mmCIF file of N, CA and C in Angstrom:
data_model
loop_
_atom_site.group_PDB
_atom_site.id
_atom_site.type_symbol
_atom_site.label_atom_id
_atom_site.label_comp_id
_atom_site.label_asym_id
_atom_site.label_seq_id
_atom_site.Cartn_x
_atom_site.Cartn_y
_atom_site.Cartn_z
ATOM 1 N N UNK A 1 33.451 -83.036 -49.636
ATOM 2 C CA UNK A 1 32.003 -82.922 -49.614
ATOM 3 C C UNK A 1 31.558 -82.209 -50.891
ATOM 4 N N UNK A 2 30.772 -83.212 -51.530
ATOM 5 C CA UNK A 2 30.004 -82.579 -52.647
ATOM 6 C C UNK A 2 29.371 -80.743 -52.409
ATOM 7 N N UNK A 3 29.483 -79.638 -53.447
ATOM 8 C CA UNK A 3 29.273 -78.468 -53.197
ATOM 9 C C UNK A 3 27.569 -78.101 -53.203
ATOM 10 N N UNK A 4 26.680 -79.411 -53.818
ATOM 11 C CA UNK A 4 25.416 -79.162 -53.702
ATOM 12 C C UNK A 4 25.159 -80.428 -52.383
ATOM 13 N N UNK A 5 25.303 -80.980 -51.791
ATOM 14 C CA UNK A 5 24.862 -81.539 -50.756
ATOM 15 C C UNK A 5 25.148 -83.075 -50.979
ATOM 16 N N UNK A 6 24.421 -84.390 -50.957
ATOM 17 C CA UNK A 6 24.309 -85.701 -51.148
ATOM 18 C C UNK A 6 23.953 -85.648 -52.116
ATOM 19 N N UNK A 7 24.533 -86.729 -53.110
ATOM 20 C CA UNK A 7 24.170 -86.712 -54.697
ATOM 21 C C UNK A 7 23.404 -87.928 -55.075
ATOM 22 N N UNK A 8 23.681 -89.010 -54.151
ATOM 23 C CA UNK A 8 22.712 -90.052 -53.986
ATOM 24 C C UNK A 8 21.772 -89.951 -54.583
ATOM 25 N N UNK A 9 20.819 -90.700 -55.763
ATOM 26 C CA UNK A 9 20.026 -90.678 -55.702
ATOM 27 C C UNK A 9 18.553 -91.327 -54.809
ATOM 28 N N UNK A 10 18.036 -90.811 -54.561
ATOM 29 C CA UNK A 10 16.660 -91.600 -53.629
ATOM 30 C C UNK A 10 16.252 -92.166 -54.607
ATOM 31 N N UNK A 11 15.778 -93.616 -53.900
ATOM 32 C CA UNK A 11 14.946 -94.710 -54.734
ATOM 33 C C UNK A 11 13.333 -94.123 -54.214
ATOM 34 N N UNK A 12 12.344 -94.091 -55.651
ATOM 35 C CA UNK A 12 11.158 -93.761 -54.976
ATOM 36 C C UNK A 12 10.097 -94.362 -55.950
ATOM 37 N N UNK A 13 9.425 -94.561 -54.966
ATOM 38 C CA UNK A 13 8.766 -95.715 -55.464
ATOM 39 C C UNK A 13 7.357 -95.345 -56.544
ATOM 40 N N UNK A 14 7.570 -95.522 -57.217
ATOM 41 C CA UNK A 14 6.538 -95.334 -58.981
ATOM 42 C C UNK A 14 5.186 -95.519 -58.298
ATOM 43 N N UNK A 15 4.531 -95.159 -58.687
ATOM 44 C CA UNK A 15 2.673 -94.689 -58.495
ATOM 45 C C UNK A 15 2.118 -96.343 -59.418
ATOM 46 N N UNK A 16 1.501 -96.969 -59.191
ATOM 47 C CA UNK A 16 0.556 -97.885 -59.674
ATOM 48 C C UNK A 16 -0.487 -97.443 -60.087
ATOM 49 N N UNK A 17 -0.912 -96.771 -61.428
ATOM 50 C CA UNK A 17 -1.980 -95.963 -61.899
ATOM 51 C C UNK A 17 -2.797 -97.671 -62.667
ATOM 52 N N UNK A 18 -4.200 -97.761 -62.348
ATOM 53 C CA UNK A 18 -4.937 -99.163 -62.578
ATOM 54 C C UNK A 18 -6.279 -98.314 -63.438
ATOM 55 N N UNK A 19 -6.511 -96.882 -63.186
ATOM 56 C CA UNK A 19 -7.468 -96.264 -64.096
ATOM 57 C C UNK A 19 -7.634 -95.171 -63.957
ATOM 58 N N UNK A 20 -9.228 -94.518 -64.157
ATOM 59 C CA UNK A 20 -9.171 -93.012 -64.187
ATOM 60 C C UNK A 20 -10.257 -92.567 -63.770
ATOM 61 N N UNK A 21 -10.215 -91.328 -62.924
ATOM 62 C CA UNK A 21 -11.098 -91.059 -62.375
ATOM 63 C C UNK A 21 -12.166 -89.870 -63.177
ATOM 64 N N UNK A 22 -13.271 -89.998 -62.845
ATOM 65 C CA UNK A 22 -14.002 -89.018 -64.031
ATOM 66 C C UNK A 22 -15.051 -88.155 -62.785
ATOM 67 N N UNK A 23 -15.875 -87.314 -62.987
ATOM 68 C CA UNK A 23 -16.795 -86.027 -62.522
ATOM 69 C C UNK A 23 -17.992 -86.036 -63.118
ATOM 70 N N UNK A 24 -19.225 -86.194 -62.923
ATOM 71 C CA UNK A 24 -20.257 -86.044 -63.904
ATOM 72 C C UNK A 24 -20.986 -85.141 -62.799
ATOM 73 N N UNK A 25 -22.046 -84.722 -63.532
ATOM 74 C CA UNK A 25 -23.412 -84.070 -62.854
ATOM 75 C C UNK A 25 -24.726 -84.777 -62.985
ATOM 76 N N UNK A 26 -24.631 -86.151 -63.730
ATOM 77 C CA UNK A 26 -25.596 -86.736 -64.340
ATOM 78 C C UNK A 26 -26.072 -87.464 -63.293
ATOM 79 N N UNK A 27 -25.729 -87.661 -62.153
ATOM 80 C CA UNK A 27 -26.359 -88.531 -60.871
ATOM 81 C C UNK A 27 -26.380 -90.349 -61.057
ATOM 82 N N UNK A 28 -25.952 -91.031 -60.289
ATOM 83 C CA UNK A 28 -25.918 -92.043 -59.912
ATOM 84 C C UNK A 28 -26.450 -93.268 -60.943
ATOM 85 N N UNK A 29 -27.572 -92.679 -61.256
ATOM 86 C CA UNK A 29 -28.692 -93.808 -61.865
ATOM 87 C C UNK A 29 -28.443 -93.775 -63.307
ATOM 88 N N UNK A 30 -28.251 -92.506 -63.946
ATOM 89 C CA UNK A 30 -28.130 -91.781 -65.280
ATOM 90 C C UNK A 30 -26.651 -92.102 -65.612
ATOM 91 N N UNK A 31 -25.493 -92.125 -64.583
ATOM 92 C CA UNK A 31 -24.689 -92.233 -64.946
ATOM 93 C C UNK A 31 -23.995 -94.067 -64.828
ATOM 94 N N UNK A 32 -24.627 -95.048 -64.382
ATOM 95 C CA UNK A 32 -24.594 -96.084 -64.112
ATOM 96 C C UNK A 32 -25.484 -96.388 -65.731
ATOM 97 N N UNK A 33 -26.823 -96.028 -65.979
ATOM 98 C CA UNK A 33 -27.275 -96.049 -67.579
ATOM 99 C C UNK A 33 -26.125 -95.734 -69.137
ATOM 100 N N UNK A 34 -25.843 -94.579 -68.635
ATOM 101 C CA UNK A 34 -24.745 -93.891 -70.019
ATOM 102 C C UNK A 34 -23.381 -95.421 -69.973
ATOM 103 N N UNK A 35 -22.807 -95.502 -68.394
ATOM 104 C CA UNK A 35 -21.732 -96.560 -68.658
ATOM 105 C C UNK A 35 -21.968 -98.118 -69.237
ATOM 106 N N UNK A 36 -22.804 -98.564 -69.297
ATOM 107 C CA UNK A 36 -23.477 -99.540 -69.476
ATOM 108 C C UNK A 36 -23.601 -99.304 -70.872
ATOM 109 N N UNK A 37 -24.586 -98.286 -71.580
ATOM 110 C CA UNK A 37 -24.225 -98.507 -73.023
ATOM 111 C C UNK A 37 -23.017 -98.486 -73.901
ATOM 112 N N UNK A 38 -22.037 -97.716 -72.934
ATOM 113 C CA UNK A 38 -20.979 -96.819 -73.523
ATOM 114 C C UNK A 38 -19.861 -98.531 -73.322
ATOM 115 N N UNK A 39 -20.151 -99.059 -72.453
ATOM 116 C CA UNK A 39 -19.072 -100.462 -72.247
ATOM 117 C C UNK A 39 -19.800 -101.910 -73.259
ATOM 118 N N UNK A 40 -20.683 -101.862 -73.265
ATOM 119 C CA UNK A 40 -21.334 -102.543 -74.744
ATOM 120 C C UNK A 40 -21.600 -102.649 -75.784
ATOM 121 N N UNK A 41 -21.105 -100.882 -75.789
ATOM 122 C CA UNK A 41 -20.788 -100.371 -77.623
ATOM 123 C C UNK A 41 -19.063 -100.934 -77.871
ATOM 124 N N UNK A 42 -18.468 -100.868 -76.631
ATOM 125 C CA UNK A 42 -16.812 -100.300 -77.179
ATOM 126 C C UNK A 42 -16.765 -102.393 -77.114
ATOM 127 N N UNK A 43 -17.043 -103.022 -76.336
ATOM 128 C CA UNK A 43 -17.345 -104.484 -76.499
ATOM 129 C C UNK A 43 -17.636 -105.582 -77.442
ATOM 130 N N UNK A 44 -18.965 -104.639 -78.731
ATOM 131 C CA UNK A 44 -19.366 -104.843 -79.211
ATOM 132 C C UNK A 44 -20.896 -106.051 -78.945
ATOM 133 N N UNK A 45 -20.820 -106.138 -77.566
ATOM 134 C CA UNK A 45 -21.919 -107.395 -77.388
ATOM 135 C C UNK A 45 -22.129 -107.251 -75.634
ATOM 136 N N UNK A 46 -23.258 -107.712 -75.286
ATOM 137 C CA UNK A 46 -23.782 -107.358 -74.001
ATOM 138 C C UNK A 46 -23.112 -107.755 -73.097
ATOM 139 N N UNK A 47 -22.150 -107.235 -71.918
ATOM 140 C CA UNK A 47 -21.220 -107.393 -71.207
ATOM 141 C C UNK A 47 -22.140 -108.011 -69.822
ATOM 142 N N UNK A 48 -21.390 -109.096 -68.968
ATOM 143 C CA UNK A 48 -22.238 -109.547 -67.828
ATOM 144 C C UNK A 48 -22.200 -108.461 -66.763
ATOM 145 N N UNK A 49 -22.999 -108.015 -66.090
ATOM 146 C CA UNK A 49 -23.268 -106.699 -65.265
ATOM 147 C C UNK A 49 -23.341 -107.094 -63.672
ATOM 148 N N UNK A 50 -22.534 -107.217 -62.935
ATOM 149 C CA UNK A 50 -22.643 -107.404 -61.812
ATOM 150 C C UNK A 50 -22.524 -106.411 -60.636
ATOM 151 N N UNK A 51 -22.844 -106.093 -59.202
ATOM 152 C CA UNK A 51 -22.450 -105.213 -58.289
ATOM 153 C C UNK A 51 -21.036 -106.364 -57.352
ATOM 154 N N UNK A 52 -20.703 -105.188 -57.094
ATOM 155 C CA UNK A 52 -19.282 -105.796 -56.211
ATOM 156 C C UNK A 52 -18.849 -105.329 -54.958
ATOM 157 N N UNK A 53 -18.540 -105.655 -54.229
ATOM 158 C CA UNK A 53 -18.314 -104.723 -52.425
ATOM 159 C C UNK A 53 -17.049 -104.189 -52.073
ATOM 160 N N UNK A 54 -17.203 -103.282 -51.867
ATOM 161 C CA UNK A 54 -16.044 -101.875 -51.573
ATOM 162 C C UNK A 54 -15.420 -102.632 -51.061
ATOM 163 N N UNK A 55 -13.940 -102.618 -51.369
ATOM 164 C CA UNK A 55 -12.927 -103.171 -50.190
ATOM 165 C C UNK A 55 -12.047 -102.162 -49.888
ATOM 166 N N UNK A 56 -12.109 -100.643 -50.567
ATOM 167 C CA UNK A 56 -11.186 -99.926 -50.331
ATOM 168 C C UNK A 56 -11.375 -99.128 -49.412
ATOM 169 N N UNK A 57 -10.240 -98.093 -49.359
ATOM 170 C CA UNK A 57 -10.392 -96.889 -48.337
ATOM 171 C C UNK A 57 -11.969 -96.054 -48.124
ATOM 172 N N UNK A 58 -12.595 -95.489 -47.037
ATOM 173 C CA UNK A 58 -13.560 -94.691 -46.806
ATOM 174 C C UNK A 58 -12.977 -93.550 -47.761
ATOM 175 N N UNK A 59 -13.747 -92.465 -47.912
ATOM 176 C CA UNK A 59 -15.242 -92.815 -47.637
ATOM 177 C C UNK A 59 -15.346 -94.154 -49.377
ATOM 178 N N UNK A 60 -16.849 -94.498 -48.654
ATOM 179 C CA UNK A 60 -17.040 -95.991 -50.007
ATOM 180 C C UNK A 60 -17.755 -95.017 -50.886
ATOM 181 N N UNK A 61 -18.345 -95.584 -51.943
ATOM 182 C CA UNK A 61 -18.647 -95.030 -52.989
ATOM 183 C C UNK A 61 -20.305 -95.616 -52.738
ATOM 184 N N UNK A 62 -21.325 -95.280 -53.395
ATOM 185 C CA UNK A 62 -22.304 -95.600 -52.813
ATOM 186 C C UNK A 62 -22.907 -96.731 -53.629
ATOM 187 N N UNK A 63 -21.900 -97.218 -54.731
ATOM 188 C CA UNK A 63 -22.116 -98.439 -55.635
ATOM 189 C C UNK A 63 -21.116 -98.777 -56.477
ATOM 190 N N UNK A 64 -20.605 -100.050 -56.424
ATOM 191 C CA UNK A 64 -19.695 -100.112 -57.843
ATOM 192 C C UNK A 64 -20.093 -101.624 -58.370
ATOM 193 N N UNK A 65 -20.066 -101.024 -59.317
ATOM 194 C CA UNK A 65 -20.787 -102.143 -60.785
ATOM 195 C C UNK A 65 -19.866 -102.364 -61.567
ATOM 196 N N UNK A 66 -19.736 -103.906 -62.002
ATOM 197 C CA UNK A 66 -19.115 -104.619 -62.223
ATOM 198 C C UNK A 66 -19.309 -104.892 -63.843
ATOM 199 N N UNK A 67 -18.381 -105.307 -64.959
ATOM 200 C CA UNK A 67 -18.789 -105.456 -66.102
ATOM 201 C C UNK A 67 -17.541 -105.945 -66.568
ATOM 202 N N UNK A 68 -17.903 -107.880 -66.799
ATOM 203 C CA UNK A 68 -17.541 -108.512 -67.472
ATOM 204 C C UNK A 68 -17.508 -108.989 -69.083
ATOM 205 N N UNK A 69 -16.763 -109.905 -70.028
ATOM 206 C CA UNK A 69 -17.064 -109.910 -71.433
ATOM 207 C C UNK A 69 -18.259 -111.227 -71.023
ATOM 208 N N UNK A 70 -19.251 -111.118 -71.664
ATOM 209 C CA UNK A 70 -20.623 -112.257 -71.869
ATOM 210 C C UNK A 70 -19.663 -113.615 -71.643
ATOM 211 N N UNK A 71 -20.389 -114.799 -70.954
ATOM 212 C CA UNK A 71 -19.534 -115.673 -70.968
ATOM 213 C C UNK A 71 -18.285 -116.313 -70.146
ATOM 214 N N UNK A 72 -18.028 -115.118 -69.399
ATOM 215 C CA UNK A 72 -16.762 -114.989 -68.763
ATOM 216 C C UNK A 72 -17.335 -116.402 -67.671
ATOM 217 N N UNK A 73 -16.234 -116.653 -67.198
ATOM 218 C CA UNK A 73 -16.817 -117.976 -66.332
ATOM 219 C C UNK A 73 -16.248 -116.937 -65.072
ATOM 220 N N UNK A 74 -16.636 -118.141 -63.634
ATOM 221 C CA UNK A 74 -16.937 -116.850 -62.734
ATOM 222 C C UNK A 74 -15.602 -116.780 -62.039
ATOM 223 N N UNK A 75 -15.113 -117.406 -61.855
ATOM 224 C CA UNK A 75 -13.607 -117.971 -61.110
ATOM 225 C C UNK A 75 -12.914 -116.956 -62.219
ATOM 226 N N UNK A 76 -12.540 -116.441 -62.999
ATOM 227 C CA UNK A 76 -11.887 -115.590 -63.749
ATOM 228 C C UNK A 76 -12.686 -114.079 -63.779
ATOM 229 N N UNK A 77 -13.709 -114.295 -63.687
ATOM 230 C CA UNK A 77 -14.382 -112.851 -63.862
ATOM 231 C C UNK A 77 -14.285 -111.555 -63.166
ATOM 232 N N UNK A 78 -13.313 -111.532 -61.915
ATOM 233 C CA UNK A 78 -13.091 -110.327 -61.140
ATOM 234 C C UNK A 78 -11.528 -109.961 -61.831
ATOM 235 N N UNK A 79 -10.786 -111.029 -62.683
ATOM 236 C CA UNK A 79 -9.591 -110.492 -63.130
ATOM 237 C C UNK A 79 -9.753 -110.015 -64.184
ATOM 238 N N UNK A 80 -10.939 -110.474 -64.939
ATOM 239 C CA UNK A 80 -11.109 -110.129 -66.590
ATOM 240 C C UNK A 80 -12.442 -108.808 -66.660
ATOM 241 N N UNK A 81 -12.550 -108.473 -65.521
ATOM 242 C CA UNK A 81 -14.149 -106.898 -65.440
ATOM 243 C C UNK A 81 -13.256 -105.648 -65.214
ATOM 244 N N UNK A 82 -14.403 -104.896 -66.083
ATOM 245 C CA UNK A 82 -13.721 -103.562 -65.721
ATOM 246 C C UNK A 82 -15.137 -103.062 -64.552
ATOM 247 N N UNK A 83 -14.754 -102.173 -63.491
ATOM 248 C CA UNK A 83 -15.431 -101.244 -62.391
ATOM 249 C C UNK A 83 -15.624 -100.365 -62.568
ATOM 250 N N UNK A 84 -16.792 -100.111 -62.446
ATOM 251 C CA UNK A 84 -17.223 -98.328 -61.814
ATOM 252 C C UNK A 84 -17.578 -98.342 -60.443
ATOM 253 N N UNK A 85 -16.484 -97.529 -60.021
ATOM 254 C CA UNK A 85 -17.563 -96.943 -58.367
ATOM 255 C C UNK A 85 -17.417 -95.358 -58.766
ATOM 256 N N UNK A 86 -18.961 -95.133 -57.825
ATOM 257 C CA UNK A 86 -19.438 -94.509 -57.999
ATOM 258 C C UNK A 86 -19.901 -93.324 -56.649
ATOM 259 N N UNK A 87 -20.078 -92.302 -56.635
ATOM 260 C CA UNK A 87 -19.998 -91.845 -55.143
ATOM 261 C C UNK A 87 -21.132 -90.509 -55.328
ATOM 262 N N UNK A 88 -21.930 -90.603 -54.369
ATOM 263 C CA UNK A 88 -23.157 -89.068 -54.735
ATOM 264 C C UNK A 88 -22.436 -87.767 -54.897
ATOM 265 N N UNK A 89 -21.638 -87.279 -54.897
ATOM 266 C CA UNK A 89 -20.944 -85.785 -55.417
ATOM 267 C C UNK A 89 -20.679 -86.111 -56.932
ATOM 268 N N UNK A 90 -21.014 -87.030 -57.401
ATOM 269 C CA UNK A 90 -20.600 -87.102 -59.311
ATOM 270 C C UNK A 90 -19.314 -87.636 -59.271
ATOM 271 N N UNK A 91 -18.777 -88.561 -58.163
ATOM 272 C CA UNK A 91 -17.172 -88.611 -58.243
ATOM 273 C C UNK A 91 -17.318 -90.443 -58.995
ATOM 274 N N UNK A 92 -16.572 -90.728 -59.944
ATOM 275 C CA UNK A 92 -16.200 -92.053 -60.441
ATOM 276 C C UNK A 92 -14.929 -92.329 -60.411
ATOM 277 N N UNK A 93 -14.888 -93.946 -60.252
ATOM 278 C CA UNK A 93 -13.624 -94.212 -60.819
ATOM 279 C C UNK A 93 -14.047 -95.273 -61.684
ATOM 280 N N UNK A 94 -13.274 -95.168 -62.462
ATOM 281 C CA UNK A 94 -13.592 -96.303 -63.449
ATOM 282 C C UNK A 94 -11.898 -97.245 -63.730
ATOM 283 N N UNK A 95 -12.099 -98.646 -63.045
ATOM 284 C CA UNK A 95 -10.569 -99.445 -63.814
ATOM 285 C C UNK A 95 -10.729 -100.311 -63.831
ATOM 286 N N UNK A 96 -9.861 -100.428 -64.975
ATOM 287 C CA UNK A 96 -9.622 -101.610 -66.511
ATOM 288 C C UNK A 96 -8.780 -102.702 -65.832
ATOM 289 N N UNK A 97 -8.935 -103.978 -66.303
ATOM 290 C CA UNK A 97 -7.345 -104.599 -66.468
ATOM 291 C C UNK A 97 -6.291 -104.589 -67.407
ATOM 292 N N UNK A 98 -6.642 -103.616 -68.127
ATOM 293 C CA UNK A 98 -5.760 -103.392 -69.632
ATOM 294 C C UNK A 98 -5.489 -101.915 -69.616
ATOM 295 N N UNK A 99 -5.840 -101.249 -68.031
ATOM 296 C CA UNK A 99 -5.390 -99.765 -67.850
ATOM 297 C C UNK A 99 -4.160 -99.729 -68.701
ATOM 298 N N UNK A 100 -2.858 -100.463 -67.820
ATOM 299 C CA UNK A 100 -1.646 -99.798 -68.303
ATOM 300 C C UNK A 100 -1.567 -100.049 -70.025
ATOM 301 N N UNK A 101 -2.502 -100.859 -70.795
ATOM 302 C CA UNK A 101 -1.611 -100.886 -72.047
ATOM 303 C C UNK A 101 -3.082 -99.872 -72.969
ATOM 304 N N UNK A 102 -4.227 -99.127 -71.871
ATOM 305 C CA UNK A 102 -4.851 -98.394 -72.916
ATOM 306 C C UNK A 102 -5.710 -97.927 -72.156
ATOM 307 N N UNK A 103 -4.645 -96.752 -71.459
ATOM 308 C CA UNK A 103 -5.412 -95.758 -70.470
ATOM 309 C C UNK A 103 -6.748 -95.036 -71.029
ATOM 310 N N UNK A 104 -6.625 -94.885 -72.426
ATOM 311 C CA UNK A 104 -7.903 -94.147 -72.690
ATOM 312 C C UNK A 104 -8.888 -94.910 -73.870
ATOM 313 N N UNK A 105 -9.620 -95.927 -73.069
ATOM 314 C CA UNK A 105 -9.956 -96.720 -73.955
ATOM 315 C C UNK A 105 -11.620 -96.107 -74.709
ATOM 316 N N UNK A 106 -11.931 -96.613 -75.824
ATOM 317 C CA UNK A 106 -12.924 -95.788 -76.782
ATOM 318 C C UNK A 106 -14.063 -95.907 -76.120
ATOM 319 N N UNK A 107 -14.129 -96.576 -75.019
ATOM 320 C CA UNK A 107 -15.165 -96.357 -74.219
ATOM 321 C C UNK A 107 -15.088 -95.093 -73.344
ATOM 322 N N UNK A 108 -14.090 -94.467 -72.838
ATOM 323 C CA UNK A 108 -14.618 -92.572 -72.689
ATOM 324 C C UNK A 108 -15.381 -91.887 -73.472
ATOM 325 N N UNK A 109 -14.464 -91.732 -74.922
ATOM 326 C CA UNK A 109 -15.138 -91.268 -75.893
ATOM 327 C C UNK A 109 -16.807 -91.144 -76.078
ATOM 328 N N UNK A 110 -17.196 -92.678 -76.380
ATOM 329 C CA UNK A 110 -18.729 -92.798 -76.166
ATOM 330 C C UNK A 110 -19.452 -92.506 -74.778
ATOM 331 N N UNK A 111 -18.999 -92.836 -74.109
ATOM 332 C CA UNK A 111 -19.272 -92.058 -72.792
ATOM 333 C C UNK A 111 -19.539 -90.632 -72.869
ATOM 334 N N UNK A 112 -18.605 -90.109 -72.863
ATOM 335 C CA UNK A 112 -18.942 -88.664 -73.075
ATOM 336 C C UNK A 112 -19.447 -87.948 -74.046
ATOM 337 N N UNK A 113 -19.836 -89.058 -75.420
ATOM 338 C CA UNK A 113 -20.914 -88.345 -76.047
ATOM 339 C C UNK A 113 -22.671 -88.878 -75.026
ATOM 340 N N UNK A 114 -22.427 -89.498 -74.722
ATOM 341 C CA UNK A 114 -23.551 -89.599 -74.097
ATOM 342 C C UNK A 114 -23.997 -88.701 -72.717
ATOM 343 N N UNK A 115 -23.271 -88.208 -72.139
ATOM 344 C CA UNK A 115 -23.192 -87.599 -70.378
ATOM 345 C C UNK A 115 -22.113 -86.100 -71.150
ATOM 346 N N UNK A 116 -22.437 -85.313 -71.324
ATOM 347 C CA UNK A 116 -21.467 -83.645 -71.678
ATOM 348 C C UNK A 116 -20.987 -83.374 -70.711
ATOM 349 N N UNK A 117 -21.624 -83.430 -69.174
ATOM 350 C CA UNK A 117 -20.697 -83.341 -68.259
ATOM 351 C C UNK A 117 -19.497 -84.406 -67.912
ATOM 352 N N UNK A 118 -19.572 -85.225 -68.006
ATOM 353 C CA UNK A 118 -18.334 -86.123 -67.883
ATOM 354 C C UNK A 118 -17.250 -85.333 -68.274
ATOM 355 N N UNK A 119 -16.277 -85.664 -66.989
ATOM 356 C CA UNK A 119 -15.107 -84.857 -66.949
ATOM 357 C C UNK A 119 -14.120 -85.997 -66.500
ATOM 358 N N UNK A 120 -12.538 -86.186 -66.822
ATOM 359 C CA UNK A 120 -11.505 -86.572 -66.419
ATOM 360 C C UNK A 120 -11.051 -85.489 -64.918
ATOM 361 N N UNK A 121 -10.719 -86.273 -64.174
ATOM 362 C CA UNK A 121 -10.168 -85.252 -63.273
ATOM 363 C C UNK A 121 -9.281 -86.279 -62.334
ATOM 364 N N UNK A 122 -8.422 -87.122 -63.290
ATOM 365 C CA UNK A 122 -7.180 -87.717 -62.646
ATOM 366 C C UNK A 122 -7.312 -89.218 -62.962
ATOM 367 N N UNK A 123 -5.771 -89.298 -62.003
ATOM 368 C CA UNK A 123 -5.878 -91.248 -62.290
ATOM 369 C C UNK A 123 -5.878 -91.932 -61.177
ATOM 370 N N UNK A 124 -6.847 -92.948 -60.694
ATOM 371 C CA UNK A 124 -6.798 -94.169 -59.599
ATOM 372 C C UNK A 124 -5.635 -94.803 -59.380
ATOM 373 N N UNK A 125 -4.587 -94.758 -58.327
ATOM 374 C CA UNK A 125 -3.621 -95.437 -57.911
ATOM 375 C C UNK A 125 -4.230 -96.735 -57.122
ATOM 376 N N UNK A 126 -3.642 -97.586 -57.535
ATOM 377 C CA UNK A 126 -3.484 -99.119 -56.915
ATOM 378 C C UNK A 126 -4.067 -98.545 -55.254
ATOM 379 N N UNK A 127 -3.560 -98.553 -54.501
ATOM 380 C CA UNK A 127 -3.701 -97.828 -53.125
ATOM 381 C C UNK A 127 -5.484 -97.477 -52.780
ATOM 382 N N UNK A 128 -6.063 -96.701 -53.774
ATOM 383 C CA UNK A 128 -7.437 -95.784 -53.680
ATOM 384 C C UNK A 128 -8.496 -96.956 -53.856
ATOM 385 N N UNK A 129 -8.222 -98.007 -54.501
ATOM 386 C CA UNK A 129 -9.369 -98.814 -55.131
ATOM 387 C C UNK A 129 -9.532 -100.610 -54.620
ATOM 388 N N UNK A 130 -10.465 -100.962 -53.589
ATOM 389 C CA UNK A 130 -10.240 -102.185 -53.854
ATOM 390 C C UNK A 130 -12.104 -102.757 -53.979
ATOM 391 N N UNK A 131 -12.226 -103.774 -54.557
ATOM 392 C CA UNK A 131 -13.368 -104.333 -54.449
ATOM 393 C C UNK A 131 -13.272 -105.972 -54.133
ATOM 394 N N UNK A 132 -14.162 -106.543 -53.910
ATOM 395 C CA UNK A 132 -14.493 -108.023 -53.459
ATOM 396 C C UNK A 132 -16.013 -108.356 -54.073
ATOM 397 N N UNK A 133 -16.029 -109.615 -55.331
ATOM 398 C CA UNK A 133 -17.023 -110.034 -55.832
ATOM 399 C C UNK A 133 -18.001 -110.753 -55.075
ATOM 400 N N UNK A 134 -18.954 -109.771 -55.239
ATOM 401 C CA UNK A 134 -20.024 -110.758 -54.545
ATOM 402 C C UNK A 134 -20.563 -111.938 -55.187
#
């Protein structure tokens, strides 16, 4: 018998991080305004803006808005948008489909020159987030 116990390693299963969650104080409306410019600057051209329906865990968020590239046809457009939901305590999540290859894309940046409170305060696991296009 091994002198520290089972040496086995446990298989455990890796976290699915899809985006990131942010904190503002800027409220709902203000902060749904700041993301919208801040995803059409980093774009370069007016992104299609849609709302989308919670499919994830309670509690729901009290809106999440949808933002496609102009153009996008619609049968592709829930794989090719990035999300914000959004929740009345200042809680966001915001995710990409290009999370894993550019967790911090230059759209924070402008974001948070626009909103000073905007805060990072973690990352969205696969698990926390689902939506369904309306």
């Amino acid at each position: 018998m091994p002198l520290f116990g089972n040496r086995r390693q446990r298989h455990r299963e890796e976290l699915s991080y899809i985006g990131r969650k942010f904190s503002s104080q800027a409220g709902v409306e203000e902060s749904i305004a700041n993301f919208r410019a801040a995803i059409t600057q980093q774009l370069g051209s007016e992104p299609e803006f849609f709302t989308a329906e919670w499919t994830g865990p309670d509690p729901a968020p009290v809106m999440v808005i949808g933002a496609a590239p102009g153009g996008t046809a619609q049968a592709v457009r829930s794989a090719t948008a990035s999300y914000l939901a959004l929740w009345t305590d200042g809680g966001m999540y915001f995710v990409a489909p290009d999370y894993a290859v550019r967790p911090t894309p230059p759209l924070v940046g402008m974001w948070k020159m626009r909103d000073a409170s905007l805060t990072s305060t973690g990352s969205v696991e696969a698990g926390e987030f689902g939506v369904g296009v309306r």
